[in-house]
Amino acid sequence: MSAYKKPVSRKCAYCGKQFLATHSNKSYCTPCAHFNRRLDCTQLSPRARKSIRRYVRKFGFTCDYSGVSLDLKDFTSPWHFNFSCPDKGNPNNMVLAAALFTVMKRDLTKPEFRYYVLQVHDNRTKHTKIKKRPIIHWNRLGVGGCCICGQPKLSTQALYCPTCSHTAHRMKLLRLPEKTKQAIWDYIRKYGYVCYYTGMPLELKNSHDPWYLVFDHYNPRDPSKVVITSYLVNEMKNDLTENEFWYYIAQLADHFRKGTPVEKIKLKFWARHYVPS
Ligand SMILES: [Zn+2]
Ligand SMILES: [Zn+2]
């Protein structure tokens, strides 16, 4: 008997669309389940997260400031969702907003934003003077970027930009030891998202790309040192240590260029069985 359960049609608790539920996504459709995981990886307080969930149930994936529909996938898009505070004085009350308008609004409250957009528009079209009104949370020193790479963040409460938050999520799934994770962050802070072995810039979005960032056990199966490299180099290195890898790359290069024979050395961690194909 197989454990396969027939998927049942269910209503998504977020967007209300009907979807086929399997064991892995019980109450949300796939895009909403993905969004929910992203939300869980933020540094936002449980109350702030709750307020975002409430917002999505009520208004769907729309921008609170402009009503535009939000992009859930492409975090380079100006229409990608941001977690935004309509009033920084009340950080537990959050909404979704387009990246573009979150940047435009910055520290303003929602009414202040509306007020100044209209003032600026009137100034442009009717040549009226802009009437100043106090801005209660104006604090240019408090904003700042991602604690790893300095790129803009989704909200002032967030520690990371979307890229680093995605990386943090992947590390969490791998259950890497805290010290190992810190070492990876130190590396990224210093060199950026480049391959440890080759210095090549890594692809961060497309997991099918040969240059996609993967986490590589520096010594096979030892979680105490993990480095970032490309999918391709990781596949080539597989069960080799770094020294063994470079040794065989050099041996192969000489073989290809000069026809010299490849000299075998004993491998430290190789534990594969021959599988006839
Ligand atoms: Zn949904
Ligand atoms: Zn970052």
PDB file of C-alpha atoms and ligand atoms in Angstrom, residues 12-17 19 27-33 61, ligand 1:
ATOM      1  CA  CYS A  12      -6.578  29.101   0.742  1.00  0.00           C
ATOM      2  CA  ALA A  13      -6.653  30.800   4.150  1.00  0.00           C
ATOM      3  CA  TYR A  14      -4.892  33.838   2.676  1.00  0.00           C
ATOM      4  CA  CYS A  15      -6.112  34.583  -0.798  1.00  0.00           C
ATOM      5  CA  GLY A  16      -9.336  32.568  -0.757  1.00  0.00           C
ATOM      6  CA  LYS A  17      -8.541  30.784  -4.023  1.00  0.00           C
ATOM      7  CA  PHE A  19      -6.307  24.883  -4.526  1.00  0.00           C
ATOM      8  CA  SER A  27      -4.117  25.660   4.523  1.00  0.00           C
ATOM      9  CA  TYR A  28      -2.378  27.835   1.935  1.00  0.00           C
ATOM     10  CA  CYS A  29      -1.960  27.659  -1.818  1.00  0.00           C
ATOM     11  CA  THR A  30       1.675  27.409  -3.010  1.00  0.00           C
ATOM     12  CA  PRO A  31       2.401  31.154  -3.522  1.00  0.00           C
ATOM     13  CA  CYS A  32       0.790  31.987  -0.164  1.00  0.00           C
ATOM     14  CA  ALA A  33       2.671  29.181   1.617  1.00  0.00           C
ATOM     15  CA  PHE A  61      -1.417  41.070  -1.951  1.00  0.00           C
TER      16      PHE A  61
HETATM   17 ZN    ZN B   1      -3.378  31.631  -1.536  1.00  0.00          ZN
END
